[in-house]
mmCIF file of N, CA and C in Angstrom:
data_model
loop_
_atom_site.group_PDB
_atom_site.id
_atom_site.type_symbol
_atom_site.label_atom_id
_atom_site.label_comp_id
_atom_site.label_asym_id
_atom_site.label_seq_id
_atom_site.Cartn_x
_atom_site.Cartn_y
_atom_site.Cartn_z
ATOM 1 N N UNK A 1 31.705 76.263 45.306
ATOM 2 C CA UNK A 1 31.882 74.960 44.324
ATOM 3 C C UNK A 1 30.213 74.777 44.226
ATOM 4 N N UNK A 2 29.221 75.356 44.762
ATOM 5 C CA UNK A 2 27.868 75.226 44.274
ATOM 6 C C UNK A 2 27.302 74.042 44.631
ATOM 7 N N UNK A 3 27.496 73.533 45.790
ATOM 8 C CA UNK A 3 26.671 72.228 46.306
ATOM 9 C C UNK A 3 25.241 72.434 46.237
ATOM 10 N N UNK A 4 24.561 71.217 46.247
ATOM 11 C CA UNK A 4 23.196 71.268 46.372
ATOM 12 C C UNK A 4 22.528 71.802 47.406
ATOM 13 N N UNK A 5 23.208 71.280 48.694
ATOM 14 C CA UNK A 5 22.775 71.693 49.951
ATOM 15 C C UNK A 5 24.129 72.336 50.805
ATOM 16 N N UNK A 6 23.822 72.778 51.948
ATOM 17 C CA UNK A 6 24.664 73.414 52.916
ATOM 18 C C UNK A 6 25.640 72.353 53.586
ATOM 19 N N UNK A 7 26.798 72.611 53.904
ATOM 20 C CA UNK A 7 27.444 71.702 54.650
ATOM 21 C C UNK A 7 27.713 70.372 54.380
ATOM 22 N N UNK A 8 28.031 70.192 53.279
ATOM 23 C CA UNK A 8 28.267 68.506 52.684
ATOM 24 C C UNK A 8 29.414 67.943 53.323
ATOM 25 N N UNK A 9 29.180 66.783 53.439
ATOM 26 C CA UNK A 9 30.657 65.909 54.087
ATOM 27 C C UNK A 9 31.331 65.296 52.444
ATOM 28 N N UNK A 10 32.352 65.809 52.282
ATOM 29 C CA UNK A 10 33.042 65.540 50.883
ATOM 30 C C UNK A 10 34.187 64.713 50.997
ATOM 31 N N UNK A 11 34.234 63.682 50.172
ATOM 32 C CA UNK A 11 35.687 63.037 49.606
ATOM 33 C C UNK A 11 35.963 63.162 48.532
ATOM 34 N N UNK A 12 37.464 62.929 48.371
ATOM 35 C CA UNK A 12 37.960 63.265 46.995
ATOM 36 C C UNK A 12 38.085 61.911 46.457
ATOM 37 N N UNK A 13 38.001 61.950 45.023
ATOM 38 C CA UNK A 13 38.073 60.900 44.226
ATOM 39 C C UNK A 13 39.143 60.944 43.049
ATOM 40 N N UNK A 14 39.812 59.894 42.621
ATOM 41 C CA UNK A 14 40.584 60.022 41.282
ATOM 42 C C UNK A 14 40.041 58.895 40.271
ATOM 43 N N UNK A 15 39.602 59.183 39.275
ATOM 44 C CA UNK A 15 39.078 57.923 38.147
ATOM 45 C C UNK A 15 40.134 57.520 37.823
ATOM 46 N N UNK A 16 40.647 56.015 38.236
ATOM 47 C CA UNK A 16 41.591 55.309 37.668
ATOM 48 C C UNK A 16 41.512 54.457 36.448
ATOM 49 N N UNK A 17 42.482 53.781 35.836
ATOM 50 C CA UNK A 17 42.247 53.107 34.736
ATOM 51 C C UNK A 17 41.203 51.804 34.834
ATOM 52 N N UNK A 18 41.278 51.228 36.087
ATOM 53 C CA UNK A 18 40.513 50.161 36.539
ATOM 54 C C UNK A 18 38.904 50.605 36.316
ATOM 55 N N UNK A 19 38.792 51.984 36.496
ATOM 56 C CA UNK A 19 37.187 52.445 36.571
ATOM 57 C C UNK A 19 36.673 52.463 35.418
ATOM 58 N N UNK A 20 37.259 52.378 34.123
ATOM 59 C CA UNK A 20 36.920 52.640 32.856
ATOM 60 C C UNK A 20 36.216 51.545 32.220
ATOM 61 N N UNK A 21 35.262 51.753 31.518
ATOM 62 C CA UNK A 21 34.752 50.499 30.821
ATOM 63 C C UNK A 21 34.830 50.530 29.300
ATOM 64 N N UNK A 22 34.392 49.649 28.583
ATOM 65 C CA UNK A 22 34.625 49.700 27.144
ATOM 66 C C UNK A 22 34.141 50.765 26.274
ATOM 67 N N UNK A 23 33.235 51.826 26.881
ATOM 68 C CA UNK A 23 32.785 52.644 26.364
ATOM 69 C C UNK A 23 33.785 53.929 26.702
ATOM 70 N N UNK A 24 34.738 53.848 27.368
ATOM 71 C CA UNK A 24 35.941 54.925 27.494
ATOM 72 C C UNK A 24 35.589 55.681 28.690
ATOM 73 N N UNK A 25 34.630 55.459 29.582
ATOM 74 C CA UNK A 25 34.321 56.345 30.678
ATOM 75 C C UNK A 25 34.084 55.362 31.932
ATOM 76 N N UNK A 26 34.055 56.179 32.985
ATOM 77 C CA UNK A 26 33.747 55.420 34.444
ATOM 78 C C UNK A 26 32.451 54.657 34.183
ATOM 79 N N UNK A 27 32.468 53.293 34.745
ATOM 80 C CA UNK A 27 31.544 52.374 34.602
ATOM 81 C C UNK A 27 30.369 52.974 35.665
ATOM 82 N N UNK A 28 29.226 52.525 35.157
ATOM 83 C CA UNK A 28 27.981 52.823 36.334
ATOM 84 C C UNK A 28 28.056 52.143 37.617
ATOM 85 N N UNK A 29 28.498 51.055 37.694
ATOM 86 C CA UNK A 29 28.801 50.344 38.979
ATOM 87 C C UNK A 29 29.749 50.857 39.779
ATOM 88 N N UNK A 30 30.859 51.725 39.301
ATOM 89 C CA UNK A 30 31.962 52.283 39.976
ATOM 90 C C UNK A 30 31.358 53.397 40.730
ATOM 91 N N UNK A 31 30.361 53.928 40.290
ATOM 92 C CA UNK A 31 29.707 55.260 40.793
ATOM 93 C C UNK A 31 28.832 54.740 42.213
ATOM 94 N N UNK A 32 28.544 53.445 42.017
ATOM 95 C CA UNK A 32 27.921 52.854 43.382
ATOM 96 C C UNK A 32 28.590 52.710 44.391
ATOM 97 N N UNK A 33 30.079 52.135 44.059
ATOM 98 C CA UNK A 33 31.119 51.670 44.935
ATOM 99 C C UNK A 33 31.521 53.368 45.443
ATOM 100 N N UNK A 34 31.386 54.300 44.748
ATOM 101 C CA UNK A 34 31.849 55.642 45.242
ATOM 102 C C UNK A 34 30.827 56.034 46.371
ATOM 103 N N UNK A 35 29.549 55.819 46.196
ATOM 104 C CA UNK A 35 28.372 56.319 46.929
ATOM 105 C C UNK A 35 28.722 55.314 48.184
ATOM 106 N N UNK A 36 28.892 54.249 48.221
ATOM 107 C CA UNK A 36 29.037 53.442 49.441
ATOM 108 C C UNK A 36 30.249 53.898 50.253
ATOM 109 N N UNK A 37 31.438 54.341 49.379
ATOM 110 C CA UNK A 37 32.518 54.671 50.154
ATOM 111 C C UNK A 37 32.291 55.947 50.750
ATOM 112 N N UNK A 38 31.564 56.971 50.487
ATOM 113 C CA UNK A 38 31.237 58.424 50.901
ATOM 114 C C UNK A 38 30.415 58.033 52.149
ATOM 115 N N UNK A 39 29.492 57.396 51.803
ATOM 116 C CA UNK A 39 28.480 57.147 53.185
ATOM 117 C C UNK A 39 29.270 56.471 54.333
ATOM 118 N N UNK A 40 30.183 55.610 54.133
ATOM 119 C CA UNK A 40 30.807 54.795 55.035
ATOM 120 C C UNK A 40 31.894 55.881 55.793
ATOM 121 N N UNK A 41 32.391 56.803 55.098
ATOM 122 C CA UNK A 41 33.558 57.716 55.662
ATOM 123 C C UNK A 41 32.747 58.519 56.384
ATOM 124 N N UNK A 42 31.563 59.087 55.872
ATOM 125 C CA UNK A 42 30.577 59.967 56.699
ATOM 126 C C UNK A 42 30.456 59.295 57.829
ATOM 127 N N UNK A 43 29.773 57.943 57.965
ATOM 128 C CA UNK A 43 29.582 57.166 59.143
ATOM 129 C C UNK A 43 30.771 57.349 59.956
ATOM 130 N N UNK A 44 31.853 56.956 59.487
ATOM 131 C CA UNK A 44 32.892 56.770 60.629
ATOM 132 C C UNK A 44 33.266 58.026 61.139
ATOM 133 N N UNK A 45 33.116 59.182 60.487
ATOM 134 C CA UNK A 45 33.318 60.439 60.854
ATOM 135 C C UNK A 45 32.487 61.048 62.112
ATOM 136 N N UNK A 46 31.264 60.234 61.880
ATOM 137 C CA UNK A 46 30.181 60.537 63.083
ATOM 138 C C UNK A 46 30.209 59.457 64.322
ATOM 139 N N UNK A 47 31.436 58.757 64.303
ATOM 140 C CA UNK A 47 31.797 57.700 65.349
ATOM 141 C C UNK A 47 31.071 56.428 65.110
ATOM 142 N N UNK A 48 30.355 56.096 63.965
ATOM 143 C CA UNK A 48 29.945 54.889 63.820
ATOM 144 C C UNK A 48 30.703 53.947 62.658
ATOM 145 N N UNK A 49 31.504 53.292 62.861
ATOM 146 C CA UNK A 49 32.369 52.573 62.142
ATOM 147 C C UNK A 49 31.794 50.860 62.352
ATOM 148 N N UNK A 50 32.490 50.127 61.461
ATOM 149 C CA UNK A 50 32.249 48.592 61.663
ATOM 150 C C UNK A 50 32.535 48.272 62.931
ATOM 151 N N UNK A 51 33.262 48.563 63.768
ATOM 152 C CA UNK A 51 33.564 47.893 65.047
ATOM 153 C C UNK A 51 32.371 48.586 65.924
ATOM 154 N N UNK A 52 31.877 49.575 65.887
ATOM 155 C CA UNK A 52 30.546 50.239 66.676
ATOM 156 C C UNK A 52 29.392 49.461 66.024
ATOM 157 N N UNK A 53 29.310 49.115 64.705
ATOM 158 C CA UNK A 53 28.080 48.552 64.243
ATOM 159 C C UNK A 53 28.168 47.177 64.818
ATOM 160 N N UNK A 54 29.328 46.548 64.899
ATOM 161 C CA UNK A 54 29.369 44.954 65.199
ATOM 162 C C UNK A 54 29.047 44.950 66.928
ATOM 163 N N UNK A 55 29.611 46.074 67.519
ATOM 164 C CA UNK A 55 29.085 46.051 68.974
ATOM 165 C C UNK A 55 28.158 46.228 69.242
ATOM 166 N N UNK A 56 27.243 47.000 68.522
ATOM 167 C CA UNK A 56 25.744 47.191 68.757
ATOM 168 C C UNK A 56 24.775 46.079 68.075
ATOM 169 N N UNK A 57 25.329 45.052 67.493
ATOM 170 C CA UNK A 57 24.684 44.204 66.604
ATOM 171 C C UNK A 57 23.681 44.921 65.518
ATOM 172 N N UNK A 58 23.995 45.911 65.097
ATOM 173 C CA UNK A 58 23.209 46.949 64.239
ATOM 174 C C UNK A 58 24.027 47.591 62.770
ATOM 175 N N UNK A 59 23.337 47.567 61.940
ATOM 176 C CA UNK A 59 24.083 48.281 60.755
ATOM 177 C C UNK A 59 22.668 49.038 59.906
ATOM 178 N N UNK A 60 23.377 49.780 59.295
ATOM 179 C CA UNK A 60 22.578 50.458 58.224
ATOM 180 C C UNK A 60 22.688 49.984 56.797
ATOM 181 N N UNK A 61 21.612 49.004 56.227
ATOM 182 C CA UNK A 61 21.772 48.638 55.154
ATOM 183 C C UNK A 61 21.166 49.095 54.046
ATOM 184 N N UNK A 62 21.675 49.246 52.738
ATOM 185 C CA UNK A 62 20.897 49.768 51.613
ATOM 186 C C UNK A 62 19.921 49.062 51.090
ATOM 187 N N UNK A 63 18.722 49.863 50.936
ATOM 188 C CA UNK A 63 17.528 48.985 50.483
ATOM 189 C C UNK A 63 17.065 49.754 49.212
ATOM 190 N N UNK A 64 17.688 50.800 48.896
ATOM 191 C CA UNK A 64 17.276 51.358 47.538
ATOM 192 C C UNK A 64 18.401 52.680 47.154
ATOM 193 N N UNK A 65 18.678 52.341 45.871
ATOM 194 C CA UNK A 65 19.559 53.496 45.167
ATOM 195 C C UNK A 65 18.735 54.018 44.306
ATOM 196 N N UNK A 66 18.794 55.534 44.117
ATOM 197 C CA UNK A 66 18.183 56.121 42.843
ATOM 198 C C UNK A 66 19.377 57.138 42.246
ATOM 199 N N UNK A 67 19.647 56.814 41.104
ATOM 200 C CA UNK A 67 20.899 57.580 40.707
ATOM 201 C C UNK A 67 20.608 58.052 39.329
ATOM 202 N N UNK A 68 20.570 59.428 39.230
ATOM 203 C CA UNK A 68 20.719 60.007 38.048
ATOM 204 C C UNK A 68 22.250 60.493 37.242
ATOM 205 N N UNK A 69 22.418 59.672 36.362
ATOM 206 C CA UNK A 69 23.607 59.984 35.682
ATOM 207 C C UNK A 69 23.647 60.945 34.968
ATOM 208 N N UNK A 70 24.365 62.142 35.146
ATOM 209 C CA UNK A 70 24.199 63.211 34.303
ATOM 210 C C UNK A 70 25.307 63.693 33.245
ATOM 211 N N UNK A 71 26.514 63.211 33.534
ATOM 212 C CA UNK A 71 27.674 63.544 32.684
ATOM 213 C C UNK A 71 28.670 62.323 33.009
ATOM 214 N N UNK A 72 29.562 62.130 32.234
ATOM 215 C CA UNK A 72 30.525 61.118 32.318
ATOM 216 C C UNK A 72 31.975 61.492 32.760
ATOM 217 N N UNK A 73 32.430 60.434 33.765
ATOM 218 C CA UNK A 73 33.815 60.736 34.237
ATOM 219 C C UNK A 73 34.791 59.989 33.398
ATOM 220 N N UNK A 74 35.963 60.498 33.355
ATOM 221 C CA UNK A 74 36.891 59.914 32.359
ATOM 222 C C UNK A 74 38.430 59.679 33.245
ATOM 223 N N UNK A 75 38.993 58.828 32.784
ATOM 224 C CA UNK A 75 40.204 58.553 33.507
ATOM 225 C C UNK A 75 41.206 59.478 33.892
ATOM 226 N N UNK A 76 41.628 59.719 34.846
ATOM 227 C CA UNK A 76 42.375 61.079 35.513
ATOM 228 C C UNK A 76 41.516 62.061 36.216
ATOM 229 N N UNK A 77 40.350 61.960 36.023
ATOM 230 C CA UNK A 77 39.608 63.188 36.499
ATOM 231 C C UNK A 77 39.632 62.983 37.836
ATOM 232 N N UNK A 78 39.689 64.210 38.443
ATOM 233 C CA UNK A 78 39.723 64.587 39.860
ATOM 234 C C UNK A 78 38.173 64.885 40.133
ATOM 235 N N UNK A 79 37.613 64.134 41.375
ATOM 236 C CA UNK A 79 36.073 64.341 41.518
ATOM 237 C C UNK A 79 36.092 64.736 42.990
ATOM 238 N N UNK A 80 34.841 65.355 43.237
ATOM 239 C CA UNK A 80 34.564 65.371 44.741
ATOM 240 C C UNK A 80 33.034 64.620 44.715
ATOM 241 N N UNK A 81 32.823 64.187 45.916
ATOM 242 C CA UNK A 81 31.551 63.453 46.096
ATOM 243 C C UNK A 81 31.084 63.856 47.626
ATOM 244 N N UNK A 82 29.915 64.662 47.603
ATOM 245 C CA UNK A 82 29.405 65.214 48.697
ATOM 246 C C UNK A 82 28.094 64.232 49.017
ATOM 247 N N UNK A 83 27.866 63.962 50.403
ATOM 248 C CA UNK A 83 26.649 63.372 51.039
ATOM 249 C C UNK A 83 26.207 64.205 52.246
ATOM 250 N N UNK A 84 24.801 63.968 52.109
ATOM 251 C CA UNK A 84 23.942 64.727 53.374
ATOM 252 C C UNK A 84 22.867 63.952 53.572
ATOM 253 N N UNK A 85 22.651 63.570 55.021
ATOM 254 C CA UNK A 85 21.468 62.906 55.568
ATOM 255 C C UNK A 85 20.357 63.773 55.590
ATOM 256 N N UNK A 86 19.265 63.513 55.002
ATOM 257 C CA UNK A 86 18.233 64.195 54.575
ATOM 258 C C UNK A 86 16.909 64.033 55.122
ATOM 259 N N UNK A 87 16.767 62.646 55.611
ATOM 260 C CA UNK A 87 15.627 62.225 56.228
ATOM 261 C C UNK A 87 16.067 60.893 57.171
ATOM 262 N N UNK A 88 15.256 60.815 58.081
ATOM 263 C CA UNK A 88 15.333 59.802 59.171
ATOM 264 C C UNK A 88 14.330 59.617 60.024
ATOM 265 N N UNK A 89 13.759 58.617 60.289
ATOM 266 C CA UNK A 89 12.475 58.386 61.359
ATOM 267 C C UNK A 89 12.919 58.044 62.905
ATOM 268 N N UNK A 90 14.439 58.020 62.938
ATOM 269 C CA UNK A 90 14.987 57.591 64.044
ATOM 270 C C UNK A 90 14.500 56.348 64.662
ATOM 271 N N UNK A 91 13.815 55.607 64.018
ATOM 272 C CA UNK A 91 13.755 54.097 64.135
ATOM 273 C C UNK A 91 14.189 53.261 63.430
ATOM 274 N N UNK A 92 13.876 53.174 61.759
ATOM 275 C CA UNK A 92 14.359 52.137 60.970
ATOM 276 C C UNK A 92 15.015 52.697 59.602
ATOM 277 N N UNK A 93 14.391 53.894 59.278
ATOM 278 C CA UNK A 93 14.919 54.412 58.056
ATOM 279 C C UNK A 93 15.635 55.646 57.895
ATOM 280 N N UNK A 94 16.710 55.837 57.008
ATOM 281 C CA UNK A 94 17.423 56.976 57.040
ATOM 282 C C UNK A 94 17.555 57.094 55.404
ATOM 283 N N UNK A 95 17.818 58.434 54.897
ATOM 284 C CA UNK A 95 17.962 58.677 53.403
ATOM 285 C C UNK A 95 19.092 59.823 53.279
ATOM 286 N N UNK A 96 20.036 59.337 52.485
ATOM 287 C CA UNK A 96 21.091 60.377 52.119
ATOM 288 C C UNK A 96 20.888 60.558 50.761
ATOM 289 N N UNK A 97 21.392 61.944 50.382
ATOM 290 C CA UNK A 97 21.538 62.438 49.072
ATOM 291 C C UNK A 97 22.826 62.486 48.781
ATOM 292 N N UNK A 98 23.362 62.582 47.243
ATOM 293 C CA UNK A 98 24.655 62.602 47.099
ATOM 294 C C UNK A 98 24.744 63.413 45.779
ATOM 295 N N UNK A 99 25.947 64.230 45.623
ATOM 296 C CA UNK A 99 26.105 64.842 44.461
ATOM 297 C C UNK A 99 27.804 64.810 44.022
ATOM 298 N N UNK A 100 27.910 64.174 42.809
ATOM 299 C CA UNK A 100 29.193 64.097 42.499
ATOM 300 C C UNK A 100 29.628 65.296 41.358
ATOM 301 N N UNK A 101 30.794 65.827 41.725
ATOM 302 C CA UNK A 101 31.343 67.107 40.902
ATOM 303 C C UNK A 101 32.677 66.793 40.536
ATOM 304 N N UNK A 102 32.937 67.330 39.362
ATOM 305 C CA UNK A 102 34.320 67.657 38.842
ATOM 306 C C UNK A 102 34.521 69.164 39.091
ATOM 307 N N UNK A 103 35.603 69.459 39.980
ATOM 308 C CA UNK A 103 35.777 70.621 40.123
ATOM 309 C C UNK A 103 36.434 71.621 39.120
ATOM 310 N N UNK A 104 37.221 70.886 37.907
ATOM 311 C CA UNK A 104 37.842 71.548 36.912
ATOM 312 C C UNK A 104 36.929 72.233 36.134
ATOM 313 N N UNK A 105 35.767 71.909 36.083
ATOM 314 C CA UNK A 105 34.648 72.504 35.101
ATOM 315 C C UNK A 105 33.460 72.945 35.603
ATOM 316 N N UNK A 106 33.333 72.306 37.214
ATOM 317 C CA UNK A 106 32.239 72.414 37.924
ATOM 318 C C UNK A 106 31.090 71.941 37.482
ATOM 319 N N UNK A 107 31.276 70.717 36.750
ATOM 320 C CA UNK A 107 30.078 70.019 36.325
ATOM 321 C C UNK A 107 29.675 68.730 37.262
ATOM 322 N N UNK A 108 28.336 68.749 37.639
ATOM 323 C CA UNK A 108 27.623 67.732 38.431
ATOM 324 C C UNK A 108 27.535 66.675 37.543
ATOM 325 N N UNK A 109 28.189 65.555 37.938
ATOM 326 C CA UNK A 109 28.162 64.364 37.051
ATOM 327 C C UNK A 109 26.892 63.339 37.520
ATOM 328 N N UNK A 110 26.450 63.389 38.729
ATOM 329 C CA UNK A 110 25.621 62.370 39.216
ATOM 330 C C UNK A 110 24.916 63.175 40.562
ATOM 331 N N UNK A 111 23.563 62.833 40.632
ATOM 332 C CA UNK A 111 22.876 62.949 41.888
ATOM 333 C C UNK A 111 22.242 61.728 42.295
ATOM 334 N N UNK A 112 22.285 61.391 43.377
ATOM 335 C CA UNK A 112 21.775 60.214 43.916
ATOM 336 C C UNK A 112 21.122 60.336 45.351
ATOM 337 N N UNK A 113 20.168 59.573 45.415
ATOM 338 C CA UNK A 113 19.612 59.133 46.855
ATOM 339 C C UNK A 113 19.474 57.671 47.208
ATOM 340 N N UNK A 114 20.022 57.364 48.481
ATOM 341 C CA UNK A 114 19.927 55.979 48.982
ATOM 342 C C UNK A 114 19.316 55.814 50.271
ATOM 343 N N UNK A 115 18.507 54.976 50.232
ATOM 344 C CA UNK A 115 17.547 54.599 51.419
ATOM 345 C C UNK A 115 18.260 53.569 52.291
ATOM 346 N N UNK A 116 18.554 53.579 53.462
ATOM 347 C CA UNK A 116 19.106 52.548 54.316
ATOM 348 C C UNK A 116 17.843 52.261 55.441
ATOM 349 N N UNK A 117 17.981 51.082 55.796
ATOM 350 C CA UNK A 117 17.315 50.535 57.004
ATOM 351 C C UNK A 117 18.200 49.918 58.164
ATOM 352 N N UNK A 118 17.675 50.123 59.132
ATOM 353 C CA UNK A 118 18.524 49.686 60.281
ATOM 354 C C UNK A 118 18.153 48.108 60.413
ATOM 355 N N UNK A 119 19.372 47.203 60.547
ATOM 356 C CA UNK A 119 19.129 45.931 60.615
ATOM 357 C C UNK A 119 19.925 45.391 61.751
ATOM 358 N N UNK A 120 19.430 44.333 62.355
ATOM 359 C CA UNK A 120 20.234 43.340 63.293
ATOM 360 C C UNK A 120 21.132 42.509 62.670
ATOM 361 N N UNK A 121 22.708 42.907 62.837
ATOM 362 C CA UNK A 121 23.448 42.134 61.885
ATOM 363 C C UNK A 121 23.272 40.424 62.248
ATOM 364 N N UNK A 122 23.060 40.136 63.537
ATOM 365 C CA UNK A 122 22.900 38.869 63.854
ATOM 366 C C UNK A 122 22.057 38.040 62.932
ATOM 367 N N UNK A 123 20.653 38.674 62.881
ATOM 368 C CA UNK A 123 19.691 38.061 62.199
ATOM 369 C C UNK A 123 19.468 38.572 60.621
ATOM 370 N N UNK A 124 20.013 39.840 60.355
ATOM 371 C CA UNK A 124 19.580 40.360 59.005
ATOM 372 C C UNK A 124 18.269 40.840 59.050
ATOM 373 N N UNK A 125 17.477 40.979 59.926
ATOM 374 C CA UNK A 125 16.153 41.568 60.095
ATOM 375 C C UNK A 125 16.209 42.795 60.664
ATOM 376 N N UNK A 126 15.037 43.659 60.069
ATOM 377 C CA UNK A 126 14.978 45.020 60.329
ATOM 378 C C UNK A 126 14.745 45.187 61.974
ATOM 379 N N UNK A 127 15.741 46.224 62.610
ATOM 380 C CA UNK A 127 15.385 46.318 63.784
ATOM 381 C C UNK A 127 15.545 47.652 64.331
ATOM 382 N N UNK A 128 14.803 48.549 65.336
ATOM 383 C CA UNK A 128 14.869 49.689 65.698
ATOM 384 C C UNK A 128 16.517 50.255 65.902
ATOM 385 N N UNK A 129 16.651 51.275 65.412
ATOM 386 C CA UNK A 129 18.106 51.837 65.773
ATOM 387 C C UNK A 129 18.458 52.044 67.067
ATOM 388 N N UNK A 130 19.350 51.820 67.465
ATOM 389 C CA UNK A 130 19.810 52.058 68.913
ATOM 390 C C UNK A 130 20.269 53.419 69.307
ATOM 391 N N UNK A 131 20.143 53.960 70.620
ATOM 392 C CA UNK A 131 20.549 55.189 70.889
ATOM 393 C C UNK A 131 21.761 55.813 70.528
ATOM 394 N N UNK A 132 22.713 54.903 70.011
ATOM 395 C CA UNK A 132 24.206 55.219 69.641
ATOM 396 C C UNK A 132 23.976 56.019 68.119
ATOM 397 N N UNK A 133 22.966 55.381 67.346
ATOM 398 C CA UNK A 133 22.531 55.697 66.080
ATOM 399 C C UNK A 133 21.891 56.904 66.194
ATOM 400 N N UNK A 134 20.936 57.223 67.033
ATOM 401 C CA UNK A 134 20.260 58.473 67.152
ATOM 402 C C UNK A 134 21.431 59.531 67.479
ATOM 403 N N UNK A 135 22.014 59.513 68.331
ATOM 404 C CA UNK A 135 23.165 60.348 68.807
ATOM 405 C C UNK A 135 24.287 60.388 67.764
ATOM 406 N N UNK A 136 24.717 59.688 67.123
ATOM 407 C CA UNK A 136 25.565 59.976 66.089
ATOM 408 C C UNK A 136 25.109 60.418 64.877
ATOM 409 N N UNK A 137 24.036 59.768 64.274
ATOM 410 C CA UNK A 137 23.548 60.438 62.955
ATOM 411 C C UNK A 137 23.018 61.611 63.076
ATOM 412 N N UNK A 138 21.982 61.833 64.107
ATOM 413 C CA UNK A 138 21.136 62.940 64.418
ATOM 414 C C UNK A 138 21.773 64.289 64.454
ATOM 415 N N UNK A 139 22.857 64.664 64.753
ATOM 416 C CA UNK A 139 23.501 65.897 64.361
ATOM 417 C C UNK A 139 23.916 66.322 62.905
ATOM 418 N N UNK A 140 23.816 65.337 62.146
ATOM 419 C CA UNK A 140 24.251 65.358 60.727
ATOM 420 C C UNK A 140 22.940 65.420 59.936
ATOM 421 N N UNK A 141 21.890 65.416 60.559
ATOM 422 C CA UNK A 141 20.630 65.541 59.831
ATOM 423 C C UNK A 141 20.569 66.816 59.036
ATOM 424 N N UNK A 142 20.155 67.066 57.846
ATOM 425 C CA UNK A 142 20.029 68.272 57.240
ATOM 426 C C UNK A 142 18.614 68.847 57.399
ATOM 427 N N UNK A 143 18.527 69.646 58.155
ATOM 428 C CA UNK A 143 17.175 70.348 58.462
ATOM 429 C C UNK A 143 16.578 71.320 57.223
ATOM 430 N N UNK A 144 15.591 71.082 56.689
ATOM 431 C CA UNK A 144 15.210 71.988 55.525
ATOM 432 C C UNK A 144 15.013 73.497 55.803
ATOM 433 N N UNK A 145 15.491 74.413 55.041
ATOM 434 C CA UNK A 145 15.632 75.644 55.228
ATOM 435 C C UNK A 145 14.350 76.316 54.492
#
């Protein structure tokens, strides 16, 4: 498929009528929703779901999205969105990369980078990652080749 990095975590998406804006293509805000969905599913796969976040009183909260919209998606398009954890300090910050592709023509529609900070849910303040985050997210970190 030609992903930007090895061993992506991938979700399948289909562009629905509700995703289309007045210009006839998927609205840019929908892409942000897809990024969140992909990151959550990856976290869940790694054993860090909302139940675990609440138990630990910690969460990874978005502090920055950087998105390059490269091509439009249209109603009915079947897409694949990949993510990789590419950087983290094992204390507060983690960075994910994303790539959205349309397999039918192998077009990359979007590349994005999201920075997360670990917060304490009860206060909303930045707080060091618990050991469970290190153990869960650590194996998914993409080591530069």
